PDB file of C-alpha atoms in Angstrom:
ATOM      1  CA  MET A   9      84.893 115.977 127.541  1.00  0.00           C
ATOM      2  CA  LEU A  10      84.371 114.194 130.659  1.00  0.00           C
ATOM      3  CA  MET A  11      80.843 113.096 131.760  1.00  0.00           C
ATOM      4  CA  SER A  12      80.628 111.762 135.665  1.00  0.00           C
ATOM      5  CA  GLN A  13      77.239 112.436 136.896  1.00  0.00           C
ATOM      6  CA  ALA A  14      76.256 108.781 138.421  1.00  0.00           C
ATOM      7  CA  LYS A  15      79.100 107.000 137.614  1.00  0.00           C
ATOM      8  CA  LYS A  16      78.762 107.881 133.149  1.00  0.00           C
ATOM      9  CA  PHE A  17      82.143 108.690 131.591  1.00  0.00           C
ATOM     10  CA  GLY A  18      81.872 109.668 128.230  1.00  0.00           C
ATOM     11  CA  ILE A  19      84.387 111.508 125.771  1.00  0.00           C
ATOM     12  CA  LYS A  20      83.366 114.066 122.930  1.00  0.00           C
ATOM     13  CA  LEU A  21      85.169 113.546 119.451  1.00  0.00           C
ATOM     14  CA  LEU A  22      84.632 116.025 117.034  1.00  0.00           C
ATOM     15  CA  ILE A  23      85.308 114.371 113.350  1.00  0.00           C
ATOM     16  CA  PRO A  24      85.951 116.531 110.486  1.00  0.00           C
ATOM     17  CA  VAL A  25      83.847 115.937 107.337  1.00  0.00           C
ATOM     18  CA  ALA A  26      83.238 117.771 104.016  1.00  0.00           C
ATOM     19  CA  ASP A  27      80.708 120.381 105.293  1.00  0.00           C
ATOM     20  CA  GLY A  28      82.277 120.648 108.812  1.00  0.00           C
ATOM     21  CA  MET A  29      82.348 118.908 112.140  1.00  0.00           C
ATOM     22  CA  ASN A  30      80.389 115.890 113.175  1.00  0.00           C
ATOM     23  CA  GLU A  31      80.352 115.515 117.001  1.00  0.00           C
ATOM     24  CA  ILE A  32      80.004 111.369 118.196  1.00  0.00           C
ATOM     25  CA  TYR A  33      80.037 110.876 121.645  1.00  0.00           C
ATOM     26  CA  LEU A  34      82.226 107.614 123.037  1.00  0.00           C
ATOM     27  CA  ARG A  35      80.639 105.944 126.242  1.00  0.00           C
ATOM     28  CA  CYS A  36      82.998 104.037 128.759  1.00  0.00           C
ATOM     29  CA  GLU A  37      81.961 101.915 131.222  1.00  0.00           C
ATOM     30  CA  ASN A  38      84.737 102.885 134.100  1.00  0.00           C
ATOM     31  CA  GLU A  39      86.895 104.839 134.996  1.00  0.00           C
ATOM     32  CA  ASN A  40      89.961 103.054 133.913  1.00  0.00           C
ATOM     33  CA  GLN A  41      88.905 102.434 130.679  1.00  0.00           C
ATOM     34  CA  TYR A  42      88.016 106.275 130.270  1.00  0.00           C
ATOM     35  CA  ALA A  43      91.187 107.256 131.281  1.00  0.00           C
ATOM     36  CA  LYS A  44      93.162 104.849 128.371  1.00  0.00           C
ATOM     37  CA  TRP A  45      90.749 105.988 125.759  1.00  0.00           C
ATOM     38  CA  MET A  46      90.731 109.862 126.580  1.00  0.00           C
ATOM     39  CA  ALA A  47      94.844 109.515 126.693  1.00  0.00           C
ATOM     40  CA  ALA A  48      94.528 107.943 122.848  1.00  0.00           C
ATOM     41  CA  CYS A  49      92.422 110.266 121.745  1.00  0.00           C
ATOM     42  CA  MET A  50      94.507 113.221 123.320  1.00  0.00           C
ATOM     43  CA  LEU A  51      97.589 111.616 122.216  1.00  0.00           C
ATOM     44  CA  ALA A  52      96.044 111.349 118.389  1.00  0.00           C
ATOM     45  CA  SER A  53      95.266 114.677 118.093  1.00  0.00           C
ATOM     46  CA  LYS A  54      98.350 115.861 118.102  1.00  0.00           C
ATOM     47  CA  GLY A  55      99.074 113.484 115.700  1.00  0.00           C
ATOM     48  CA  LYS A  56     101.014 110.325 117.940  1.00  0.00           C
ATOM     49  CA  THR A  57      99.931 106.701 118.984  1.00  0.00           C
ATOM     50  CA  MET A  58      99.540 104.671 121.870  1.00  0.00           C
ATOM     51  CA  ALA A  59     103.497 103.653 121.408  1.00  0.00           C
ATOM     52  CA  TYR A  60     104.253 107.270 122.128  1.00  0.00           C
ATOM     53  CA  SER A  61     106.205 107.348 125.354  1.00  0.00           C
ATOM     54  CA  SER A  62     103.800 109.630 127.217  1.00  0.00           C
ATOM     55  CA  TYR A  63     100.908 107.468 127.071  1.00  0.00           C
ATOM     56  CA  ARG A  64     101.279 105.797 130.439  1.00  0.00           C
ATOM     57  CA  THR A  65     102.211 108.922 132.134  1.00  0.00           C
ATOM     58  CA  GLU A  66      98.760 111.046 130.770  1.00  0.00           C
ATOM     59  CA  VAL A  67      96.740 107.978 131.783  1.00  0.00           C
ATOM     60  CA  ARG A  68      98.029 108.544 135.152  1.00  0.00           C
ATOM     61  CA  ASN A  69      97.455 112.135 135.139  1.00  0.00           C
ATOM     62  CA  ILE A  70      93.652 111.597 134.280  1.00  0.00           C
ATOM     63  CA  GLN A  71      93.175 108.273 136.389  1.00  0.00           C
ATOM     64  CA  SER A  72      94.557 110.977 139.157  1.00  0.00           C
ATOM     65  CA  PHE A  73      92.215 113.733 138.269  1.00  0.00           C
ATOM     66  CA  LEU A  74      89.292 111.248 138.192  1.00  0.00           C
ATOM     67  CA  LYS A  75      90.052 109.960 142.184  1.00  0.00           C
ATOM     68  CA  MET A  76      89.977 113.907 143.081  1.00  0.00           C
ATOM     69  CA  LYS A  77      86.313 113.925 141.519  1.00  0.00           C
ATOM     70  CA  ASP A  78      85.245 110.975 143.610  1.00  0.00           C
ATOM     71  CA  LEU A  79      82.775 111.292 145.843  1.00  0.00           C
ATOM     72  CA  ASN A  80      83.180 108.329 147.761  1.00  0.00           C
ATOM     73  CA  SER A  81      86.694 108.929 148.410  1.00  0.00           C
ATOM     74  CA  ALA A  82      88.277 107.563 151.863  1.00  0.00           C
ATOM     75  CA  GLN A  83      89.203 110.844 152.781  1.00  0.00           C
ATOM     76  CA  ALA A  84      85.501 111.905 152.487  1.00  0.00           C
ATOM     77  CA  GLN A  85      84.229 112.699 156.208  1.00  0.00           C
ATOM     78  CA  ALA A  86      81.425 110.978 157.911  1.00  0.00           C
ATOM     79  CA  ALA A  87      77.909 111.952 156.785  1.00  0.00           C
ATOM     80  CA  PRO A  88      76.180 114.132 159.270  1.00  0.00           C
ATOM     81  CA  ASN A  89      72.398 113.089 160.072  1.00  0.00           C
ATOM     82  CA  LEU A  90      70.457 114.465 157.393  1.00  0.00           C
ATOM     83  CA  GLU A  91      67.534 113.968 159.553  1.00  0.00           C
ATOM     84  CA  ALA A  92      68.474 116.622 162.159  1.00  0.00           C
ATOM     85  CA  MET A  93      69.863 119.237 159.501  1.00  0.00           C
ATOM     86  CA  GLU A  94      67.850 122.042 157.716  1.00  0.00           C
ATOM     87  CA  MET A  95      68.744 122.948 154.823  1.00  0.00           C
ATOM     88  CA  ASN A  96      67.187 124.617 151.880  1.00  0.00           C
ATOM     89  CA  SER A  97      68.203 122.574 149.044  1.00  0.00           C
ATOM     90  CA  GLU A  98      66.736 125.359 146.804  1.00  0.00           C
ATOM     91  CA  CYS A  99      69.430 127.853 147.358  1.00  0.00           C
ATOM     92  CA  PHE A 100      72.263 125.471 146.342  1.00  0.00           C
ATOM     93  CA  VAL A 101      70.433 124.075 142.702  1.00  0.00           C
ATOM     94  CA  SER A 102      68.609 125.015 140.202  1.00  0.00           C
ATOM     95  CA  PRO A 103      64.543 124.605 139.926  1.00  0.00           C
ATOM     96  CA  ARG A 104      64.783 122.028 137.353  1.00  0.00           C
ATOM     97  CA  TYR A 105      67.079 119.378 139.728  1.00  0.00           C
ATOM     98  CA  VAL A 106      64.264 120.707 142.924  1.00  0.00           C
ATOM     99  CA  LYS A 107      61.621 119.094 140.712  1.00  0.00           C
ATOM    100  CA  LYS A 108      63.399 116.046 140.079  1.00  0.00           C
ATOM    101  CA  TYR A 109      64.716 114.956 143.518  1.00  0.00           C
ATOM    102  CA  LYS A 110      63.820 114.975 146.538  1.00  0.00           C
ATOM    103  CA  ASN A 111      64.905 117.693 149.817  1.00  0.00           C
ATOM    104  CA  LYS A 112      66.764 114.217 151.456  1.00  0.00           C
ATOM    105  CA  GLN A 113      68.328 113.472 147.633  1.00  0.00           C
ATOM    106  CA  LEU A 114      69.165 116.638 147.316  1.00  0.00           C
ATOM    107  CA  THR A 115      70.943 117.691 150.788  1.00  0.00           C
ATOM    108  CA  THR A 116      73.024 114.132 150.747  1.00  0.00           C
ATOM    109  CA  ARG A 117      74.434 115.324 147.368  1.00  0.00           C
ATOM    110  CA  ILE A 118      75.272 118.904 148.343  1.00  0.00           C
ATOM    111  CA  LEU A 119      77.042 117.667 152.011  1.00  0.00           C
ATOM    112  CA  GLU A 120      79.024 115.026 149.631  1.00  0.00           C
ATOM    113  CA  ALA A 121      80.170 117.328 147.053  1.00  0.00           C
ATOM    114  CA  HIS A 122      81.098 119.580 150.239  1.00  0.00           C
ATOM    115  CA  GLN A 123      83.275 117.245 151.990  1.00  0.00           C
ATOM    116  CA  ASN A 124      85.599 117.022 148.823  1.00  0.00           C
ATOM    117  CA  VAL A 125      86.349 120.502 149.221  1.00  0.00           C
ATOM    118  CA  SER A 126      86.122 121.160 153.082  1.00  0.00           C
ATOM    119  CA  GLN A 127      89.629 120.905 153.335  1.00  0.00           C
ATOM    120  CA  MET A 128      90.726 123.188 150.855  1.00  0.00           C
ATOM    121  CA  SER A 129      91.961 126.564 150.862  1.00  0.00           C
ATOM    122  CA  LEU A 130      89.780 129.487 149.863  1.00  0.00           C
ATOM    123  CA  VAL A 131      92.068 130.441 147.008  1.00  0.00           C
ATOM    124  CA  GLU A 132      92.417 126.157 145.720  1.00  0.00           C
ATOM    125  CA  ALA A 133      88.568 125.392 146.361  1.00  0.00           C
ATOM    126  CA  LYS A 134      88.165 128.390 144.107  1.00  0.00           C
ATOM    127  CA  MET A 135      90.497 126.669 141.584  1.00  0.00           C
ATOM    128  CA  ARG A 136      88.787 123.589 141.433  1.00  0.00           C
ATOM    129  CA  PHE A 137      84.927 125.908 140.731  1.00  0.00           C
ATOM    130  CA  ILE A 138      86.597 126.885 137.853  1.00  0.00           C
ATOM    131  CA  GLN A 139      88.021 123.854 136.471  1.00  0.00           C
ATOM    132  CA  ALA A 140      84.422 122.316 137.154  1.00  0.00           C
ATOM    133  CA  TRP A 141      82.776 125.119 135.497  1.00  0.00           C
ATOM    134  CA  GLN A 142      85.441 124.900 132.458  1.00  0.00           C
ATOM    135  CA  SER A 143      84.619 120.884 132.157  1.00  0.00           C
ATOM    136  CA  LEU A 144      80.667 121.813 131.508  1.00  0.00           C
ATOM    137  CA  PRO A 145      79.934 120.527 127.831  1.00  0.00           C
ATOM    138  CA  GLU A 146      78.573 123.630 126.820  1.00  0.00           C
ATOM    139  CA  PHE A 147      81.268 125.750 129.012  1.00  0.00           C
ATOM    140  CA  GLY A 148      81.764 129.356 126.850  1.00  0.00           C
ATOM    141  CA  ILE A 149      78.675 128.783 124.372  1.00  0.00           C
ATOM    142  CA  LYS A 150      76.896 131.263 123.747  1.00  0.00           C
ATOM    143  CA  TYR A 151      73.354 130.855 122.239  1.00  0.00           C
ATOM    144  CA  TYR A 152      71.760 132.840 119.589  1.00  0.00           C
ATOM    145  CA  ILE A 153      68.532 131.905 117.387  1.00  0.00           C
ATOM    146  CA  VAL A 154      68.937 131.896 113.573  1.00  0.00           C
ATOM    147  CA  ARG A 155      67.926 131.563 110.304  1.00  0.00           C
ATOM    148  CA  PHE A 156      69.527 129.610 107.763  1.00  0.00           C
ATOM    149  CA  ARG A 157      69.577 130.598 104.329  1.00  0.00           C
ATOM    150  CA  GLY A 158      66.952 128.558 102.352  1.00  0.00           C
ATOM    151  CA  CYS A 159      65.627 127.550 105.519  1.00  0.00           C
ATOM    152  CA  LYS A 160      61.567 127.827 106.947  1.00  0.00           C
ATOM    153  CA  LYS A 161      62.319 127.296 110.301  1.00  0.00           C
ATOM    154  CA  ASP A 162      64.559 129.232 113.280  1.00  0.00           C
ATOM    155  CA  GLU A 163      67.289 126.965 115.076  1.00  0.00           C
ATOM    156  CA  LEU A 164      69.880 127.722 117.326  1.00  0.00           C
ATOM    157  CA  LEU A 165      73.487 128.748 116.675  1.00  0.00           C
ATOM    158  CA  GLY A 166      76.015 127.908 119.442  1.00  0.00           C
ATOM    159  CA  ILE A 167      79.508 130.174 119.224  1.00  0.00           C
ATOM    160  CA  SER A 168      82.818 129.130 120.786  1.00  0.00           C
ATOM    161  CA  TYR A 169      86.176 130.017 121.340  1.00  0.00           C
ATOM    162  CA  ASN A 170      86.878 127.947 118.189  1.00  0.00           C
ATOM    163  CA  ARG A 171      84.018 126.743 116.303  1.00  0.00           C
ATOM    164  CA  LEU A 172      80.117 127.181 114.948  1.00  0.00           C
ATOM    165  CA  ILE A 173      77.809 125.254 116.006  1.00  0.00           C
ATOM    166  CA  ARG A 174      74.150 124.885 114.171  1.00  0.00           C
ATOM    167  CA  ILE A 175      71.660 123.010 116.456  1.00  0.00           C
ATOM    168  CA  ASP A 176      68.352 121.509 116.280  1.00  0.00           C
ATOM    169  CA  MET A 177      65.878 123.636 118.600  1.00  0.00           C
ATOM    170  CA  SER A 178      63.064 121.503 118.873  1.00  0.00           C
ATOM    171  CA  THR A 179      65.788 118.505 120.297  1.00  0.00           C
ATOM    172  CA  CYS A 180      68.575 120.520 121.439  1.00  0.00           C
ATOM    173  CA  LEU A 181      71.268 118.322 119.902  1.00  0.00           C
ATOM    174  CA  PRO A 182      74.036 119.245 117.457  1.00  0.00           C
ATOM    175  CA  ILE A 183      73.214 119.341 114.071  1.00  0.00           C
ATOM    176  CA  ILE A 184      76.781 120.094 112.352  1.00  0.00           C
ATOM    177  CA  THR A 185      79.989 122.011 113.286  1.00  0.00           C
ATOM    178  CA  TRP A 186      82.051 124.557 112.091  1.00  0.00           C
ATOM    179  CA  ARG A 187      85.378 125.368 113.382  1.00  0.00           C
ATOM    180  CA  PHE A 188      86.793 128.754 112.772  1.00  0.00           C
ATOM    181  CA  SER A 189      90.393 126.955 111.865  1.00  0.00           C
ATOM    182  CA  ASN A 190      88.635 126.066 108.595  1.00  0.00           C
ATOM    183  CA  MET A 191      87.143 129.317 107.807  1.00  0.00           C
ATOM    184  CA  LYS A 192      88.370 131.206 104.567  1.00  0.00           C
ATOM    185  CA  GLN A 193      86.295 134.429 105.362  1.00  0.00           C
ATOM    186  CA  TRP A 194      83.062 135.890 106.768  1.00  0.00           C
ATOM    187  CA  ASN A 195      80.827 139.396 105.957  1.00  0.00           C
ATOM    188  CA  VAL A 196      77.897 140.928 107.391  1.00  0.00           C
ATOM    189  CA  ASN A 197      75.187 142.428 104.247  1.00  0.00           C
ATOM    190  CA  TRP A 198      73.939 145.132 106.540  1.00  0.00           C
ATOM    191  CA  GLU A 199      71.058 145.880 104.195  1.00  0.00           C
ATOM    192  CA  ILE A 200      69.550 142.963 104.891  1.00  0.00           C
ATOM    193  CA  ARG A 201      71.506 141.642 108.474  1.00  0.00           C
ATOM    194  CA  GLN A 202      72.410 138.748 107.275  1.00  0.00           C
ATOM    195  CA  VAL A 203      75.978 136.827 108.183  1.00  0.00           C
ATOM    196  CA  ALA A 204      77.398 135.013 105.656  1.00  0.00           C
ATOM    197  CA  ILE A 205      80.529 132.702 106.194  1.00  0.00           C
ATOM    198  CA  GLU A 206      83.052 131.003 103.419  1.00  0.00           C
ATOM    199  CA  PHE A 207      85.261 127.646 104.895  1.00  0.00           C
ATOM    200  CA  ASP A 208      87.093 125.307 103.140  1.00  0.00           C
ATOM    201  CA  GLN A 209      86.209 122.728 100.773  1.00  0.00           C
ATOM    202  CA  ASN A 210      83.572 124.926  99.361  1.00  0.00           C
ATOM    203  CA  VAL A 211      81.317 125.124 102.128  1.00  0.00           C
ATOM    204  CA  SER A 212      79.535 128.438 102.556  1.00  0.00           C
ATOM    205  CA  ILE A 213      76.756 129.146 105.091  1.00  0.00           C
ATOM    206  CA  ALA A 214      74.564 132.412 105.554  1.00  0.00           C
ATOM    207  CA  PHE A 215      71.971 133.197 108.505  1.00  0.00           C
ATOM    208  CA  ALA A 216      69.832 135.832 109.985  1.00  0.00           C
ATOM    209  CA  CYS A 217      70.055 136.401 113.609  1.00  0.00           C
ATOM    210  CA  LEU A 218      66.589 136.847 115.016  1.00  0.00           C
ATOM    211  CA  SER A 219      67.556 137.303 119.101  1.00  0.00           C
ATOM    212  CA  CYS A 220      70.045 139.660 118.482  1.00  0.00           C
ATOM    213  CA  ASP A 221      71.665 142.286 116.035  1.00  0.00           C
ATOM    214  CA  CYS A 222      73.979 140.443 113.664  1.00  0.00           C
ATOM    215  CA  LYS A 223      76.714 142.947 114.797  1.00  0.00           C
ATOM    216  CA  ILE A 224      76.778 140.997 117.838  1.00  0.00           C
ATOM    217  CA  VAL A 225      77.506 137.482 116.101  1.00  0.00           C
ATOM    218  CA  HIS A 226      79.960 139.613 114.162  1.00  0.00           C
ATOM    219  CA  GLU A 227      81.796 140.719 116.980  1.00  0.00           C
ATOM    220  CA  TYR A 228      82.167 137.234 118.823  1.00  0.00           C
ATOM    221  CA  ILE A 229      83.637 135.654 115.679  1.00  0.00           C
ATOM    222  CA  GLY A 230      85.879 138.441 114.970  1.00  0.00           C
ATOM    223  CA  GLY A 231      86.907 138.544 119.061  1.00  0.00           C
ATOM    224  CA  TYR A 232      87.457 134.956 118.884  1.00  0.00           C
ATOM    225  CA  ILE A 233      89.651 134.317 115.981  1.00  0.00           C
ATOM    226  CA  PHE A 234      91.540 137.633 117.027  1.00  0.00           C
ATOM    227  CA  LEU A 235      92.734 135.767 120.431  1.00  0.00           C
ATOM    228  CA  SER A 236      93.239 132.871 118.575  1.00  0.00           C
ATOM    229  CA  THR A 237      96.152 134.795 116.816  1.00  0.00           C
ATOM    230  CA  ARG A 238      97.916 135.792 120.039  1.00  0.00           C
ATOM    231  CA  SER A 239     100.509 133.719 122.003  1.00  0.00           C
ATOM    232  CA  LYS A 240     100.761 133.096 125.467  1.00  0.00           C
ATOM    233  CA  ASP A 241     102.983 135.719 126.081  1.00  0.00           C
ATOM    234  CA  GLN A 242     101.666 138.338 128.735  1.00  0.00           C
ATOM    235  CA  ASN A 243     103.865 140.726 127.391  1.00  0.00           C
ATOM    236  CA  GLU A 244     103.058 140.671 123.894  1.00  0.00           C
ATOM    237  CA  THR A 245     101.706 144.228 122.533  1.00  0.00           C
ATOM    238  CA  LEU A 246      97.700 144.294 121.928  1.00  0.00           C
ATOM    239  CA  ASP A 247      97.526 145.033 118.273  1.00  0.00           C
ATOM    240  CA  GLU A 248      94.756 147.085 118.492  1.00  0.00           C
ATOM    241  CA  GLU A 249      94.481 148.037 114.324  1.00  0.00           C
ATOM    242  CA  LEU A 250      94.084 144.203 113.644  1.00  0.00           C
ATOM    243  CA  PHE A 251      91.501 143.820 116.553  1.00  0.00           C
ATOM    244  CA  HIS A 252      88.955 147.127 115.594  1.00  0.00           C
ATOM    245  CA  LYS A 253      89.667 145.733 111.989  1.00  0.00           C
ATOM    246  CA  LEU A 254      87.933 142.266 112.834  1.00  0.00           C
ATOM    247  CA  THR A 255      85.290 142.857 115.030  1.00  0.00           C
ATOM    248  CA  GLY A 256      84.665 146.318 113.729  1.00  0.00           C
ATOM    249  CA  GLY A 257      81.638 146.506 111.126  1.00  0.00           C
ATOM    250  CA  GLN A 258      79.286 149.376 109.509  1.00  0.00           C
ATOM    251  CA  ASP A 259      75.779 149.517 110.159  1.00  0.00           C
TER     252      ASP A 259
END
């Protein structure tokens, strides 16, 4: 994961532990250091070292990507006169940024971001938007309020395409992560509306859903596991029976 706001570069690592996955954040001092560490981590995830032939190519590819994100690119157009412009920044950013920054500061950053895409075609600009969206730390995660078995306080459960994340509601920080690849089985007790999941190494969890029906969480888990079984071949026949088996349930 890349965090490039205000020239900050970080990498999020998921480290396997006995009862799930821990998240560790590495902060890099500059772009070059980030590119080298990120390339090394990508190779390590595939069981390869920095001595592998593609390491330097990976570094260059990451550096090229960072240059495209650089708001101070030499190709950027000259900034217009902000005093002469009438821009309502509230139409472009969320309320929390409107409270945090002055209108002139927001206008400057909006125009700088626009200069990076102003020369692109419509399709290319849309693709860049999708790539930026997918690079966000919380991309694709759905959150629900749950209560884990044996606990007296409510917590957040984040569901992503490859993992479950237990999150402290007061700090919004992840407590532990469980990957679907380590899941052995899951089931729902429809009478007490409780989801129970068993992972490798004798790790078991159970929770009740407070902000949604437990069937929704059950369908999310089954749907993501079904997608993980499919190949990239677009001509692959849809196994409807397996899909309904994984996502179906009875009330």
